[in-house]
Coordinates of C-alpha atoms and ligand atoms in Angstrom, one line a residue:
M18 CA 84.5 84.5 114.8
K19 CA 85.2 84.6 118.7
R20 CA 87.1 81.7 119.8
E21 CA 86.0 80.3 123.1
Y22 CA 87.8 77.3 123.9
I23 CA 87.4 75.2 127.3
F24 CA 89.9 72.8 128.2
I25 CA 89.0 69.8 130.6
G26 CA 91.3 66.7 131.7
P27 CA 92.9 65.5 135.0
P28 CA 95.7 67.1 137.2
G29 CA 99.0 66.8 135.4
S30 CA 97.5 66.3 131.7
G31 CA 99.3 68.9 130.2
K32 CA 96.6 71.4 129.9
G33 CA 98.5 74.1 131.3
T34 CA 101.5 73.2 129.0
Q35 CA 99.4 73.3 126.0
T36 CA 96.8 76.3 126.5
I37 CA 100.1 79.0 127.2
M38 CA 101.4 77.5 123.8
L39 CA 97.9 78.2 122.2
S40 CA 97.4 81.7 124.2
R41 CA 101.0 82.8 122.8
E42 CA 100.3 81.6 119.1
Y43 CA 96.7 82.5 118.6
K44 CA 97.1 85.9 121.0
L45 CA 94.2 84.8 123.4
P46 CA 94.2 85.5 127.1
H47 CA 94.9 82.3 129.2
I48 CA 92.5 82.5 131.9
D49 CA 93.5 79.8 134.6
T50 CA 91.6 79.8 137.5
G51 CA 94.1 78.2 139.6
A52 CA 96.3 80.6 138.9
L53 CA 94.0 83.5 139.5
L54 CA 92.8 81.9 142.9
R55 CA 96.8 81.3 143.9
A56 CA 97.1 85.5 142.8
E57 CA 93.9 86.0 145.2
I58 CA 96.0 83.9 147.9
A59 CA 99.3 85.5 147.6
S60 CA 97.4 89.1 147.8
G61 CA 96.2 88.3 151.2
S62 CA 92.6 88.9 150.4
E63 CA 89.6 87.3 151.8
I64 CA 88.7 85.5 148.9
G65 CA 92.4 83.7 148.6
E66 CA 91.8 82.8 152.6
R67 CA 88.6 81.1 151.8
A68 CA 89.9 79.7 148.6
N69 CA 93.2 78.4 150.3
E70 CA 91.2 76.3 152.9
R71 CA 89.7 74.1 149.8
I72 CA 92.8 74.3 147.5
K73 CA 95.1 72.6 150.5
K74 CA 92.6 70.0 150.6
G75 CA 92.4 69.3 146.7
Q76 CA 88.5 70.3 146.9
L77 CA 86.8 72.8 144.6
V78 CA 86.6 76.3 145.8
P79 CA 83.0 77.5 146.4
I80 CA 81.2 78.4 143.4
E81 CA 80.0 81.9 144.0
I82 CA 84.2 82.4 144.1
V83 CA 85.1 81.1 140.9
S84 CA 82.1 82.1 138.9
E85 CA 82.5 85.6 139.9
I86 CA 86.1 86.0 139.3
I87 CA 85.5 84.6 135.8
K88 CA 82.7 86.4 134.9
N89 CA 84.5 89.7 135.7
R90 CA 87.4 88.3 133.9
L91 CA 85.7 87.6 130.5
K92 CA 84.3 91.2 130.7
E93 CA 87.6 92.3 130.2
K94 CA 88.6 94.0 126.7
D95 CA 91.2 91.5 125.6
C96 CA 88.6 88.9 125.9
E97 CA 86.5 90.5 123.3
N98 CA 88.0 88.3 120.2
G99 CA 88.1 85.1 122.4
F100 CA 89.7 83.2 125.2
I101 CA 91.0 80.3 126.6
L102 CA 89.5 78.6 129.5
D103 CA 91.9 76.6 131.5
G104 CA 90.4 75.1 134.8
Y105 CA 86.8 76.4 134.6
P106 CA 83.9 75.1 134.6
R107 CA 84.8 72.0 136.8
S108 CA 81.6 70.8 137.9
L109 CA 78.1 70.7 136.1
E110 CA 77.0 73.6 138.4
Q111 CA 79.5 75.5 137.0
A112 CA 78.8 74.5 133.5
K113 CA 75.3 76.1 134.2
A114 CA 76.8 79.3 135.6
L115 CA 78.9 79.5 132.5
D116 CA 76.0 79.2 130.1
K117 CA 74.5 82.1 131.8
I118 CA 77.8 84.1 131.5
F119 CA 78.1 83.3 127.7
E120 CA 74.3 84.7 127.3
E121 CA 75.4 87.7 129.3
I122 CA 78.8 88.6 127.3
D123 CA 78.1 87.1 123.8
G124 CA 74.2 88.0 122.7
T125 CA 74.2 87.8 119.1
T126 CA 78.1 87.6 118.7
Q127 CA 79.1 84.6 116.1
T128 CA 81.3 82.2 118.5
D129 CA 83.3 79.4 117.8
R130 CA 82.8 77.2 121.1
K131 CA 85.1 74.2 121.5
V132 CA 85.6 71.7 124.6
F133 CA 89.2 70.3 124.3
Y134 CA 89.6 67.1 126.2
F135 CA 92.6 65.8 127.2
D136 CA 92.2 61.9 127.4
I137 CA 95.3 60.1 129.4
A138 CA 95.5 57.2 131.3
E139 CA 96.0 58.2 135.1
D140 CA 99.0 55.9 136.2
S141 CA 101.8 58.4 135.4
L142 CA 100.0 61.6 136.5
I143 CA 100.8 61.9 140.4
E144 CA 104.6 61.4 139.4
R145 CA 104.4 64.2 137.0
L146 CA 102.5 66.6 139.3
V147 CA 105.0 66.1 142.2
N148 CA 107.9 66.5 139.9
R149 CA 106.4 70.0 138.6
R150 CA 107.9 73.1 139.2
T151 CA 106.9 76.5 137.9
C152 CA 108.3 79.8 137.0
P153 CA 106.6 82.4 139.2
K154 CA 107.2 85.2 136.7
C155 CA 106.3 83.9 133.3
G156 CA 104.1 80.8 134.5
E157 CA 106.5 78.5 132.3
I158 CA 106.2 74.8 133.4
F159 CA 108.9 72.5 134.0
N160 CA 109.0 68.6 134.9
L161 CA 112.2 67.4 137.0
K162 CA 111.6 63.8 135.7
T163 CA 111.2 63.1 132.0
I164 CA 108.2 60.7 132.2
K165 CA 106.7 58.3 129.4
G166 CA 106.4 60.4 126.3
D167 CA 107.4 63.7 127.5
T168 CA 109.9 65.8 126.0
P169 CA 110.6 69.1 127.9
P170 CA 110.7 72.0 125.3
L171 CA 113.4 73.4 127.8
K172 CA 115.4 72.7 130.9
P173 CA 115.6 74.8 133.8
L174 CA 119.1 76.3 134.5
K175 CA 120.7 74.9 137.6
R176 CA 122.7 76.9 140.2
G177 CA 123.7 75.0 143.1
D178 CA 121.0 73.1 144.4
S179 CA 118.3 75.9 143.1
L180 CA 116.8 75.6 139.6
F181 CA 115.9 78.9 137.7
C182 CA 113.7 79.9 134.6
P183 CA 115.8 80.4 131.4
H184 CA 113.6 83.0 130.2
C185 CA 113.4 85.1 133.1
E186 CA 115.7 84.0 135.4
A187 CA 113.6 83.5 138.4
E188 CA 113.8 80.9 140.9
L189 CA 111.3 78.2 140.2
T190 CA 108.8 77.0 142.8
Q191 CA 106.5 74.0 143.8
R192 CA 103.0 74.4 144.0
K193 CA 101.6 73.6 147.8
D194 CA 99.2 71.2 146.3
D195 CA 101.5 69.3 144.1
T196 CA 102.1 66.8 146.9
E197 CA 101.2 63.1 146.6
E198 CA 98.4 63.4 149.4
V199 CA 96.7 66.6 147.8
A200 CA 97.1 65.3 144.0
K201 CA 95.1 62.2 145.0
A202 CA 92.3 64.1 146.4
R203 CA 92.5 66.5 143.6
F204 CA 92.0 63.3 141.2
E205 CA 89.0 62.1 143.2
T206 CA 87.5 65.4 142.8
Y207 CA 88.3 65.7 138.9
F208 CA 86.8 62.0 138.5
S209 CA 83.6 63.0 140.5
E210 CA 82.7 66.7 139.6
T211 CA 84.7 67.5 136.6
H212 CA 84.9 64.3 134.4
P213 CA 80.8 64.3 133.8
L214 CA 81.3 67.8 131.8
I215 CA 82.6 65.5 129.1
D216 CA 79.3 63.8 128.8
L217 CA 77.3 66.7 129.0
Y218 CA 79.2 68.7 126.3
S219 CA 79.4 65.8 124.0
K220 CA 75.7 65.7 123.8
R221 CA 76.2 69.3 122.8
N222 CA 78.6 68.1 120.1
L223 CA 81.6 70.6 121.3
V224 CA 84.3 68.1 122.5
C225 CA 87.5 67.6 120.8
T226 CA 89.1 64.7 122.4
I227 CA 93.2 65.0 122.4
Q228 CA 95.4 62.1 123.2
A229 CA 97.4 63.7 125.7
D230 CA 99.6 60.6 126.6
K231 CA 101.9 62.1 123.6
D232 CA 105.0 64.3 123.8
I233 CA 104.3 68.0 124.1
K234 CA 104.7 68.7 119.9
T235 CA 102.7 65.9 119.1
V236 CA 99.8 67.0 121.6
Y237 CA 100.2 70.4 120.3
A238 CA 100.0 69.5 116.5
Q239 CA 96.6 67.6 117.6
L240 CA 95.5 70.7 119.1
K241 CA 96.1 73.0 116.4
K242 CA 94.0 70.7 113.9
A243 CA 91.4 70.8 116.0
V244 CA 91.1 74.4 116.6
E245 CA 91.3 74.8 112.8
K246 CA 88.9 72.3 112.1
N247 CA 85.3 73.7 111.5
G248 CA 83.0 72.5 113.9
N249 CA 84.0 69.5 116.1
Ligands
AMP318 P1 94.7 74.2 139.1 O1 95.6 75.0 138.9 O2 93.7 74.1 137.7 O3 95.1 72.4 139.4 O4 93.7 74.5 140.3 C1 94.3 74.4 141.5 C2 93.0 74.3 142.6 O5 92.4 75.6 142.5 C3 92.1 73.0 142.4 O6 92.5 72.0 143.1 C4 90.9 74.0 143.1 O7 90.9 73.8 144.6 C5 90.8 75.2 142.7 N1 90.1 75.5 141.7 C6 90.8 76.0 140.5 N2 89.8 75.8 139.2 C7 88.7 76.0 140.0 C8 87.1 76.0 139.5 N3 87.0 76.1 138.4 N4 86.3 75.6 140.6 C9 86.7 75.4 142.0 N5 88.0 75.3 142.2 C10 88.8 75.6 141.3

C-alpha cells in the first residue's frame, strides 16, 4: 500500500522533527516545501527570488510555484511507495491542486492516505521558533532553550560562540524567517489559510490528531501508533 502522509500544524509545532524521524524509520522521502523553497532561494533562481518576497513577510508563496514543485517531486521514482508531505497543502486552493495531483500520479494504486494534525497551544511556539537552529547539511533541528515538555534528543557541539551539528560538524544556522515579527505573521497565515484544511480533511475522515505539546519521544510514539492503525 502506498503511504501518503500529510502533516498540518502551526509553525514550531514539531512537524519537522517528527517527519524527519518518520522518514528515516519508514524510508519514505520527506518532502518539505519550505526547505525546497529555501533551496531555490539559495540557488539564485527566478522562482527562488519570487518565493523569497513572500517568505520574508511570513506569507504563502504563490500557488503556481509550490504546486508545480510538488507535482514534479511526487512524480520522482523514490515516491513510488509513498511520501511524507511536510508543509503542503497549506490552503484550500492547494488542497484542490493536490487532489488533482493525486489523480494524476496514483490512478488505481491502493493508497494509505492520512493527515496528521499537530494540535498544540500557541503560547510557547514563538519562543520555540526564535530559538530554533538548523544544520544546513543534514537538516537536523535543534533548540537553544528547552521549553515546556521538550527533551531535545541531541545537543549541538559548542566551540567558542558557535554551534555545530554533532552528526556532520556543520555550523548551525538560523532561518531568516525565525524572527519574532515574521513568526507572528506566519501564525496569522497559518490560522487564516491552513487551519481550515483540518475541517476539510476531517469530513473525508483522514485526520489523525497528534497531541504535539508532549516531549519528542511521546509525540513520536503517538505518531507511530497512528501510522500503524488501519484507517484513521
Ligand atoms: P516552513 O519551512 O514550512 O515553515 O515554510 C517557510 C515558508 O515557506 C512559509 O512561511 C511560506 O512562506 C513558504 N511556504 C512553505 N510551504 C508553502 C506552501 N505549501 N505554500 C506556500 N508557501 C509555502
